[in-house]
Coordinates of N, CA, C and O and ligand atoms in Angstrom, one line a residue:
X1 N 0.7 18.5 21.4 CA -0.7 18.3 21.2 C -1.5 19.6 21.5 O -2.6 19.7 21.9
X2 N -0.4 20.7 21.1 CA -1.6 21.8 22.0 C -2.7 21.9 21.0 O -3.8 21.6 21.4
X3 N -2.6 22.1 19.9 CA -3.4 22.3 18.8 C -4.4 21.0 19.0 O -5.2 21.1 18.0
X4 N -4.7 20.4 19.5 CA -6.0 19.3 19.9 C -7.0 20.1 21.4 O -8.1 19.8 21.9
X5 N -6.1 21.0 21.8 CA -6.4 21.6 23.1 C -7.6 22.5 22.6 O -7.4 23.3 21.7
X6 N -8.6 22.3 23.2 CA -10.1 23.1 23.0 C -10.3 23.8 23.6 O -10.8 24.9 23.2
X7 N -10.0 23.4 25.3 CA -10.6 24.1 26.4 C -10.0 23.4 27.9 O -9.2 22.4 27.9
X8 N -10.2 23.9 29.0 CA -10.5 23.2 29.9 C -11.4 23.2 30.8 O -12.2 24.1 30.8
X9 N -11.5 21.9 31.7 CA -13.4 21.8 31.9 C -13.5 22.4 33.4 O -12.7 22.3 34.3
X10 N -14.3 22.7 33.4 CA -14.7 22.9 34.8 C -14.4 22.2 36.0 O -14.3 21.0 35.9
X11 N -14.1 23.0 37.7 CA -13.8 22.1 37.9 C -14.8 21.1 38.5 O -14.6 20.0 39.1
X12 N -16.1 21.9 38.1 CA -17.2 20.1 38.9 C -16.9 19.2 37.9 O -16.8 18.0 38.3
X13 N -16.8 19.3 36.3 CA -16.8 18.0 35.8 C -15.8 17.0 36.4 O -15.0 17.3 37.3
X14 N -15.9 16.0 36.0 CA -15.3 14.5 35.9 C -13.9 14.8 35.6 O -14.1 15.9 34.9
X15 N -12.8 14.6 35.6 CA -11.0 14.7 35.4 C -10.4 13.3 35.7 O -10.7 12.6 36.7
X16 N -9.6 13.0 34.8 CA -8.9 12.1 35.3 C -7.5 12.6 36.0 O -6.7 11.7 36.5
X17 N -7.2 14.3 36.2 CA -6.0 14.9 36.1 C -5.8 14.8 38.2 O -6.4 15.6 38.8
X18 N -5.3 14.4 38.5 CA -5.1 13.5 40.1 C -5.3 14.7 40.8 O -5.6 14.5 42.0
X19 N -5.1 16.1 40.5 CA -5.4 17.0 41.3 C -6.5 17.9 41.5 O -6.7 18.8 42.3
X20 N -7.6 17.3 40.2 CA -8.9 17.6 40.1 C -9.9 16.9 41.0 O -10.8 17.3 41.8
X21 N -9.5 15.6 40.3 CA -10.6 14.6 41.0 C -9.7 12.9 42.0 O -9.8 11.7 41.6
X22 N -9.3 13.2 42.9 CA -8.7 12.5 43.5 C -9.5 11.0 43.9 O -8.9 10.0 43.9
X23 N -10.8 11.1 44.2 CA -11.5 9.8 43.8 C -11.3 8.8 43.0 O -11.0 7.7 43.3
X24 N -11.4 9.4 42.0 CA -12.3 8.9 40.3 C -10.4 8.3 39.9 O -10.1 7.5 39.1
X25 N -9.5 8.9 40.6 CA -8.1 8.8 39.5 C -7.8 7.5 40.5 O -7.2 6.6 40.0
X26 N -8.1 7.4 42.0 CA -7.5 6.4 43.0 C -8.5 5.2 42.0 O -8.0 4.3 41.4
X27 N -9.7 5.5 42.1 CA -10.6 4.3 41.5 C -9.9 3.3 40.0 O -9.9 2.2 39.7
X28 N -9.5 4.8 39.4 CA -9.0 3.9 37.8 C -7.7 3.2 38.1 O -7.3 2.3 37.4
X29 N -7.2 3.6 39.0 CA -5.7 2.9 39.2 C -5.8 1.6 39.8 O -5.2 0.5 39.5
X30 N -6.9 1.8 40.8 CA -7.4 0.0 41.3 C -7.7 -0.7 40.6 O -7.4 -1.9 40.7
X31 N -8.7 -0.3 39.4 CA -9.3 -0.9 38.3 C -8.0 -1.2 37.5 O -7.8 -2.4 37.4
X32 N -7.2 -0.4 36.9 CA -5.8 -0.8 36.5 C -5.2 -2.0 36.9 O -4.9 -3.0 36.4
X33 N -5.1 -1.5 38.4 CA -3.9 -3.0 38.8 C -4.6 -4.4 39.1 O -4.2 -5.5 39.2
X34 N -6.2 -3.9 39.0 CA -6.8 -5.6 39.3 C -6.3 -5.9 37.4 O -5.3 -6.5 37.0
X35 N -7.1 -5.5 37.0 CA -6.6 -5.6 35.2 C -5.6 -6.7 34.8 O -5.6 -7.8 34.2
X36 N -4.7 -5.5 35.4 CA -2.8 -6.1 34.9 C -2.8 -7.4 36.0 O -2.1 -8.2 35.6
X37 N -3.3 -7.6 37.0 CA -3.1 -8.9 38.0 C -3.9 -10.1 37.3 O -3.7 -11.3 37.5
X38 N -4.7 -9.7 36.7 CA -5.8 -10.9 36.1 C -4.9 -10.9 34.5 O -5.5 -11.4 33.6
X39 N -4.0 -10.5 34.3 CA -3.3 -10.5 32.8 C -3.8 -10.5 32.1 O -3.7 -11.5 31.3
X40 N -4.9 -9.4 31.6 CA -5.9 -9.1 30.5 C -5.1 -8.4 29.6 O -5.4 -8.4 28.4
X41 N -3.5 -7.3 30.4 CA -2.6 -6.9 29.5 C -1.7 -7.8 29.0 O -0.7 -7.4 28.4
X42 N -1.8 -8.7 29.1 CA -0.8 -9.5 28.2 C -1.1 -10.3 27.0 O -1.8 -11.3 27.1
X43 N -0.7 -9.9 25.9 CA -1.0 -10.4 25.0 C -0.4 -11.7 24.3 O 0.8 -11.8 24.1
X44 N -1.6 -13.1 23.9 CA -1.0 -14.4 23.8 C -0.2 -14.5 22.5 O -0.8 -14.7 21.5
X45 N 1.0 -14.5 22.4 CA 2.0 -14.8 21.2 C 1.3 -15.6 20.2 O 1.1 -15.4 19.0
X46 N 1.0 -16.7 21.0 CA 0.6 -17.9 20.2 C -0.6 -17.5 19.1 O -0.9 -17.6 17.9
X47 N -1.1 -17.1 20.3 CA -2.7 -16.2 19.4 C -2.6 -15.3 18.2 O -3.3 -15.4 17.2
X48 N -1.8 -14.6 18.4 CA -1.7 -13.7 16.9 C -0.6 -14.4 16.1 O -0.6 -14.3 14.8
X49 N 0.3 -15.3 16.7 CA 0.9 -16.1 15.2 C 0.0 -17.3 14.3 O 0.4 -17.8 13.2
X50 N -1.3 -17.5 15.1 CA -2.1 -18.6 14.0 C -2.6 -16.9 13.9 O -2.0 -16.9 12.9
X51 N -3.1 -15.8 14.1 CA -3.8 -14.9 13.3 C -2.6 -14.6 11.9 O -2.9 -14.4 10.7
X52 N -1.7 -14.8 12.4 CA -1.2 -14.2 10.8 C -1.0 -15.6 10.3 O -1.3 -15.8 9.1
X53 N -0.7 -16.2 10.8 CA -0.8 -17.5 9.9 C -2.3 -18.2 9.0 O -2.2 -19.1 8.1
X54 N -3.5 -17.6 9.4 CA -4.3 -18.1 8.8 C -4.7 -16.9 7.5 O -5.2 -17.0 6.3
X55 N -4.3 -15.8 8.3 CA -3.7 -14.5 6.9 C -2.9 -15.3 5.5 O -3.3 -15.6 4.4
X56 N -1.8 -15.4 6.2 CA -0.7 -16.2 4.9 C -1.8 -17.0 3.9 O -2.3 -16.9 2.8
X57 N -2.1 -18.0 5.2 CA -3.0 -19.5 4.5 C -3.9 -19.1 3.9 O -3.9 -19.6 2.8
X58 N -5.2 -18.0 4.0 CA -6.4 -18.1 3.2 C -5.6 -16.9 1.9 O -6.5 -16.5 1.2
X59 N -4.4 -16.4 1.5 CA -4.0 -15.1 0.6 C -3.5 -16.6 -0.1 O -4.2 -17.1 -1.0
X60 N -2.2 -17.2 0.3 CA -1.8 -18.3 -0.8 C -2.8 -19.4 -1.5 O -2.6 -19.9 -2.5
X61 N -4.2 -19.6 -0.3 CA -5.4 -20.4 -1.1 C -5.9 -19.2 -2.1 O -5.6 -19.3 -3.3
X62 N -6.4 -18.4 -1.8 CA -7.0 -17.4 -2.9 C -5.5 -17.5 -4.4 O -5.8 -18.2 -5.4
X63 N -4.7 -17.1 -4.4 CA -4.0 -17.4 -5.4 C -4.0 -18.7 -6.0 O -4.3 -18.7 -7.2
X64 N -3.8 -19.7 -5.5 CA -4.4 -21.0 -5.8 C -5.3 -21.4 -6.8 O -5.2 -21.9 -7.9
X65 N -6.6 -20.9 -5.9 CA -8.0 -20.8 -6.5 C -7.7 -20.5 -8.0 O -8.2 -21.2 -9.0
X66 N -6.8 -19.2 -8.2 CA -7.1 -18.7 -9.7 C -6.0 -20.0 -10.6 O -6.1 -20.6 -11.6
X67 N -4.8 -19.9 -9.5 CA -4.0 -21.1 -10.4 C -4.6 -22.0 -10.9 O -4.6 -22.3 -12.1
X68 N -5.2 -22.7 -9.7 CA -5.6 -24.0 -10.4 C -6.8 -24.2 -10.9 O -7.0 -25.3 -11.1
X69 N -8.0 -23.0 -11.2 CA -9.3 -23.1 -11.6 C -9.4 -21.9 -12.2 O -10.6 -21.7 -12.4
X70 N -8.7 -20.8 -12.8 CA -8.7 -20.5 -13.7 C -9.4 -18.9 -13.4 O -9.6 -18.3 -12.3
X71 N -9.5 -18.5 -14.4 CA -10.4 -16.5 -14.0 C -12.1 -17.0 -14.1 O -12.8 -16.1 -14.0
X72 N -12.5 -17.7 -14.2 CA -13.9 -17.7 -14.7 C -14.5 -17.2 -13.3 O -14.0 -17.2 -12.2
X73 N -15.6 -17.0 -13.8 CA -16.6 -16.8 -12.8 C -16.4 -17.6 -11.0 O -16.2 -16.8 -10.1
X74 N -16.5 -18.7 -10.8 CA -17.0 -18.8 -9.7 C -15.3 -18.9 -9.3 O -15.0 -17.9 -8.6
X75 N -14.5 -19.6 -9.6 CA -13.1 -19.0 -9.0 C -13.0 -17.9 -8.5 O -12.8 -17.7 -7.3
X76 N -13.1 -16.9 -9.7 CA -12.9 -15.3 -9.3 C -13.8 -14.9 -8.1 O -13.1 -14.8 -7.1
X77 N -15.0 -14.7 -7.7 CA -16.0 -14.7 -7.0 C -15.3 -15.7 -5.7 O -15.6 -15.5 -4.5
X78 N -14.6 -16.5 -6.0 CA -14.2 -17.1 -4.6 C -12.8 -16.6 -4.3 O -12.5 -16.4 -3.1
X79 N -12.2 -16.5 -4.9 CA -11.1 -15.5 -4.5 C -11.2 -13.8 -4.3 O -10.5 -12.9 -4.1
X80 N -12.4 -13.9 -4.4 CA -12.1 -12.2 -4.3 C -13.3 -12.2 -2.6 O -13.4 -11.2 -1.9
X81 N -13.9 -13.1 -2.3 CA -14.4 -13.5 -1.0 C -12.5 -13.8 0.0 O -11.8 -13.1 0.7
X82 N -12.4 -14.9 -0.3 CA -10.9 -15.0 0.7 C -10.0 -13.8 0.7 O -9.3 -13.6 1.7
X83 N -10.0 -12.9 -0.5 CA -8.7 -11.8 -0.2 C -9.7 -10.6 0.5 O -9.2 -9.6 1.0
X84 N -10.8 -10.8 0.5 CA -11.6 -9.8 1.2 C -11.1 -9.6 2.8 O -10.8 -8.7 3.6
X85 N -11.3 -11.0 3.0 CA -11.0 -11.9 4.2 C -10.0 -11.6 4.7 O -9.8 -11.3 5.9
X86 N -8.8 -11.8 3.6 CA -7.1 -11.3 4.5 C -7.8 -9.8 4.9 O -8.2 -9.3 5.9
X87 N -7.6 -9.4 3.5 CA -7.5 -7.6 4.0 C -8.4 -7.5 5.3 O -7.8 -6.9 6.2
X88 N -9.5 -7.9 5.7 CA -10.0 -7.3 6.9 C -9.0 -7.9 7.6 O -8.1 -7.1 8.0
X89 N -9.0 -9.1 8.0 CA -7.8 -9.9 9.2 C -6.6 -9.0 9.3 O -6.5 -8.3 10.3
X90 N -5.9 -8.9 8.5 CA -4.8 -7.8 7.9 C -4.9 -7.0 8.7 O -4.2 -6.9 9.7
X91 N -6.0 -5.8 8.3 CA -6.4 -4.3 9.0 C -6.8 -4.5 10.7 O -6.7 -3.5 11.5
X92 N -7.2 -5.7 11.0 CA -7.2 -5.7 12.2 C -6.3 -5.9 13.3 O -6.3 -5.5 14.4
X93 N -5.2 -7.3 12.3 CA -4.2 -7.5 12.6 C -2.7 -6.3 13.1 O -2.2 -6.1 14.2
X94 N -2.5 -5.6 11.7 CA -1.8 -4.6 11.8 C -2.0 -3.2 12.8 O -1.0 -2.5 13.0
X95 N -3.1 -3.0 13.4 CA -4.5 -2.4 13.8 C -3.3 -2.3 15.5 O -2.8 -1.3 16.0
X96 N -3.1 -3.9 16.0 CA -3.0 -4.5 17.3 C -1.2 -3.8 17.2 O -0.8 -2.8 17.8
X97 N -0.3 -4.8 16.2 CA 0.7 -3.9 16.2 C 1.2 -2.7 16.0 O 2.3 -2.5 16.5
X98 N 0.6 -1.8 15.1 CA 0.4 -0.5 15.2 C 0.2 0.2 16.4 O 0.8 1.3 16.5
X99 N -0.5 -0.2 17.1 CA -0.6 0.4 19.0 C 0.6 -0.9 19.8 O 0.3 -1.7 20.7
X100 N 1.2 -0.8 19.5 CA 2.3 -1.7 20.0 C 1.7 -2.1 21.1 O 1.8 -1.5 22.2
X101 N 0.9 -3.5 20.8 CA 0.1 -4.5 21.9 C 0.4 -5.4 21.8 O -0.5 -6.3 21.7
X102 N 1.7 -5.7 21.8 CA 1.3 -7.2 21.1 C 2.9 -7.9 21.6 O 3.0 -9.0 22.0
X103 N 3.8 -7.2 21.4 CA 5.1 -7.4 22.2 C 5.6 -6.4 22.9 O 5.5 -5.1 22.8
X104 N 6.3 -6.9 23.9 CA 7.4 -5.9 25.5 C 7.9 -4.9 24.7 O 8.2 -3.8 25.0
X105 N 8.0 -5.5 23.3 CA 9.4 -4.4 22.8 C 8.4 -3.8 21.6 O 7.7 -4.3 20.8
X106 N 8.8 -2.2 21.9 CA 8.0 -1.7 20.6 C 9.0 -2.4 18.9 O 8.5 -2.7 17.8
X107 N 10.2 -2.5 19.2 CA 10.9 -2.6 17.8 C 10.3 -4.0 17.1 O 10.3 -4.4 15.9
X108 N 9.8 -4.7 18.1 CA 9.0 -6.3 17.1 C 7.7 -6.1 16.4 O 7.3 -6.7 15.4
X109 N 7.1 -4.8 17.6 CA 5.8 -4.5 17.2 C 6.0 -3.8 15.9 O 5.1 -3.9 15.0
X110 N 7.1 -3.1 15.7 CA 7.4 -2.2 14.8 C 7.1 -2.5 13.4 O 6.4 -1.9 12.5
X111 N 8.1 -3.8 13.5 CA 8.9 -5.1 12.1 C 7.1 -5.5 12.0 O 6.3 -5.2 11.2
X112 N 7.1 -6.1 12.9 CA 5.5 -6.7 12.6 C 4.6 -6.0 12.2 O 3.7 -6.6 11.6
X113 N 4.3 -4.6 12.3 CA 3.6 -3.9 11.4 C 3.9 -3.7 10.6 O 3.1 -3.9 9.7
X114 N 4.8 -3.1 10.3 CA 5.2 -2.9 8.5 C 5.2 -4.0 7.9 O 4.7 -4.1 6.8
X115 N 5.8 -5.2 8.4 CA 5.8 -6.2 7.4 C 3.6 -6.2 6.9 O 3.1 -5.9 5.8
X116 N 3.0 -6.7 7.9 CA 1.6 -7.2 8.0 C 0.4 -5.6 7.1 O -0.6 -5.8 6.4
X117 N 0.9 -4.4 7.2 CA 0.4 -3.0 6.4 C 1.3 -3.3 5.4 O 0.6 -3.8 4.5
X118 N 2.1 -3.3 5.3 CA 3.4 -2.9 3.8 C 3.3 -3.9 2.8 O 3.5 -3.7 1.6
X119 N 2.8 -5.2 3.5 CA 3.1 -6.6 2.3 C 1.9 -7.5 2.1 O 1.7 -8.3 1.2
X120 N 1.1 -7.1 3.1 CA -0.4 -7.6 3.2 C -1.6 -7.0 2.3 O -2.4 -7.4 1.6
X121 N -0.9 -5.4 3.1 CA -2.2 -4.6 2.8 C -1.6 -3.5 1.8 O -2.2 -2.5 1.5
X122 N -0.4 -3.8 1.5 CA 0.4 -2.7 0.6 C -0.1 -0.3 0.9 O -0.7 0.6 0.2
X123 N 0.6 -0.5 2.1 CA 0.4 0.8 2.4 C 1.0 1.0 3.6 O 1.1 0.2 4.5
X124 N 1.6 2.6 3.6 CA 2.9 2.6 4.7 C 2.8 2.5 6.2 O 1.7 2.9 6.4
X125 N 3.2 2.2 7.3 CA 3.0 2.1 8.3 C 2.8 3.6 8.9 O 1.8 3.9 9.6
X126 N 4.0 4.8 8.2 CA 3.5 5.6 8.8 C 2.1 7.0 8.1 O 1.8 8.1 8.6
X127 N 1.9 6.3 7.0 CA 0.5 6.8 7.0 C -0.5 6.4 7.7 O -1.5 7.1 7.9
X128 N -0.3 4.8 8.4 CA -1.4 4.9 8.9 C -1.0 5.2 10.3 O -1.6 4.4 11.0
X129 N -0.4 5.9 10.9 CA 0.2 6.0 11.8 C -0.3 7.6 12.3 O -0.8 8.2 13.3
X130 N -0.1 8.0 11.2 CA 0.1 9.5 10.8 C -1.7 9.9 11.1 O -2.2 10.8 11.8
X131 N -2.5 9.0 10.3 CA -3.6 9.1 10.2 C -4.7 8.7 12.0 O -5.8 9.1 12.5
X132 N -3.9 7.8 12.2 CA -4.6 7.1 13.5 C -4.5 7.8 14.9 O -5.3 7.7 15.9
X133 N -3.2 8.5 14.9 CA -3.4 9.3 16.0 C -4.2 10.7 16.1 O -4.5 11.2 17.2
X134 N -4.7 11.2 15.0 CA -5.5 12.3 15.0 C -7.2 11.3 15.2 O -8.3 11.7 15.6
X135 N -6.8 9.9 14.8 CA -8.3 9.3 15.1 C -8.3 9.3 16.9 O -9.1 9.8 17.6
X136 N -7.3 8.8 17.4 CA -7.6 8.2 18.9 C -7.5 9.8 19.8 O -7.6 10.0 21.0
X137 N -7.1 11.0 18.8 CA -7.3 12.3 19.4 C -8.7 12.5 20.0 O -9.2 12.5 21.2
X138 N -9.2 12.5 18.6 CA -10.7 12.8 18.3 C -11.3 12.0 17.7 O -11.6 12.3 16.5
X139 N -11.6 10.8 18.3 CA -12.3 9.5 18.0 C -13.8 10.0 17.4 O -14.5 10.8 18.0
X140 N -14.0 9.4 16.0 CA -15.2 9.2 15.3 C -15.9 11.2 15.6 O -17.2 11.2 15.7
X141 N -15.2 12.4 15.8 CA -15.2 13.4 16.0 C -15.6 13.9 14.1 O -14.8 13.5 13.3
X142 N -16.4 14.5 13.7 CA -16.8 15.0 12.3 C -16.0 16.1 11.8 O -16.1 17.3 12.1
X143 N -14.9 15.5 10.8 CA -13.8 16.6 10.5 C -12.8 16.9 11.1 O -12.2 17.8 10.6
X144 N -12.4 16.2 12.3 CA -11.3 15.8 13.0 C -10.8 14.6 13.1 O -9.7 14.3 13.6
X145 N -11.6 13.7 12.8 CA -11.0 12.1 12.9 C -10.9 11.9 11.3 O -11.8 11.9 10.4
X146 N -9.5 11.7 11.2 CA -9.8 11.4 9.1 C -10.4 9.9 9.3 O -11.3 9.9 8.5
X147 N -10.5 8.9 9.9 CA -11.2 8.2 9.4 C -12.4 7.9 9.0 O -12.8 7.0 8.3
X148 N -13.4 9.2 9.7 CA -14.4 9.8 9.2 C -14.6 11.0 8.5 O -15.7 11.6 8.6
X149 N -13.6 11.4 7.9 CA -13.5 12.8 7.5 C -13.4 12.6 5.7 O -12.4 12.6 5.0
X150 N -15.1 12.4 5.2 CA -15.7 11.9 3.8 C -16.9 12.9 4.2 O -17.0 13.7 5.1
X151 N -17.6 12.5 3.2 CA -18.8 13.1 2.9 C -19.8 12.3 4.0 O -19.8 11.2 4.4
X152 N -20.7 13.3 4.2 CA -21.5 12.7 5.4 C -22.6 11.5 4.7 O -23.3 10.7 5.4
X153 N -22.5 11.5 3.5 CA -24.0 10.1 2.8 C -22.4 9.2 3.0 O -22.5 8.9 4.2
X154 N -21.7 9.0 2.7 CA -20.7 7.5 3.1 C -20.6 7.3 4.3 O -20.7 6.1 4.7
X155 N -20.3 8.4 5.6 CA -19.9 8.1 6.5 C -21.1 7.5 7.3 O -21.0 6.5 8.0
X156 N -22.7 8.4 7.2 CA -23.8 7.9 8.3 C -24.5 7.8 7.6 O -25.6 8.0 8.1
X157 N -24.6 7.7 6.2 CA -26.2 6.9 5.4 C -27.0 8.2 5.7 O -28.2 8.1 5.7
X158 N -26.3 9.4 6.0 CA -27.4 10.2 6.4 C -26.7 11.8 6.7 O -25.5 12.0 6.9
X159 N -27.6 12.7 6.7 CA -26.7 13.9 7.7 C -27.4 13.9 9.1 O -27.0 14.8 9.8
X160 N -28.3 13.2 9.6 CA -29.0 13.0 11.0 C -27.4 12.5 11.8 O -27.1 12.8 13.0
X161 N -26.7 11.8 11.2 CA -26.1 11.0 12.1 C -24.5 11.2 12.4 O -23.7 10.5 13.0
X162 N -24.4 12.6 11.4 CA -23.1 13.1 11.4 C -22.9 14.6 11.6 O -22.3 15.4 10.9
X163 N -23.7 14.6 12.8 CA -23.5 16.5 13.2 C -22.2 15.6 14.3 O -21.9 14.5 14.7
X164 N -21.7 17.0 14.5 CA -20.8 17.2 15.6 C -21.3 16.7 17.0 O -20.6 16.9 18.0
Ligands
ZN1 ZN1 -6.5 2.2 17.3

């Protein structure tokens, strides 16, 4: 990661680095283990299998829709509403296993993202992989995070709201 490396800060700023600021790093670790003791880290199985299960269910209704009512107008317009629907669920879905959150074992988180990006959302796990760690480098950063790295009228309706 050196190439992400800018600088280093002063030492009155704020650090999370334990030999800078020994306060602030004792503080986040308390806040840590209350966290993990209240199981806010654990994520409910059950919960993300009706999440992809209602994925499956509204992609096989949208197919449906055109099977049994045809391309016209209000079909189409209603199926292109429900696959709207997967894909966002999808991207948020994939989103959770992609940061392997979701199972103990990265290799389930693994299978479950590629299947949920590759068969859902048809695109590789590790493009978005490839792509997401330069985002959580330099989060929403102008020209360093590709997920904002477009022209500034798409990204902020504006150039007021996309300086550095
Ligand atoms: Zn993320």
């Amino acid at each position: 990661m050196n190439s992400l490396l800018i600088g280093e800060l002063s030492p009155e700023q704020p650090s999370f680095e334990p030999t800078k600021n020994k306060e602030l790093t004792d503080e986040f670790r308390e806040l840590r283990a209350t966290v993990e003791q209240m199981g806010l880290m654990k994520a409910n199985h059950v919960f993300f299998l009706l999440y992809l299960l209602h994925i499956l269910l509204l992609d096989v209704a949208a197919w449906l829709t055109l099977w049994v009512f045809g391309t016209s107008f209000v079909p189409f317009v209603l199926c292109a509403v429900l696959l709207s629907t997967v894909q966002a669920q999808a991207g948020w879905l994939q989103h959770d296993f992609g940061h392997l959150s979701v199972f103990s074992t990265s290799r389930w988180n693994h299978m479950l993202h590629h299947f949920v990006i590759g068969h859902l959302k048809g695109a590789p796990a590790s493009w978005w992989n490839h792509m997401h760690f330069q985002h959580h480098a330099k989060p929403n950063c102008f020209r360093k995070d590709p997920d904002i790295n477009m022209h500034p009228f798409f990204f902020a309706l504006g150039k007021i709201l996309s300086v550095e």
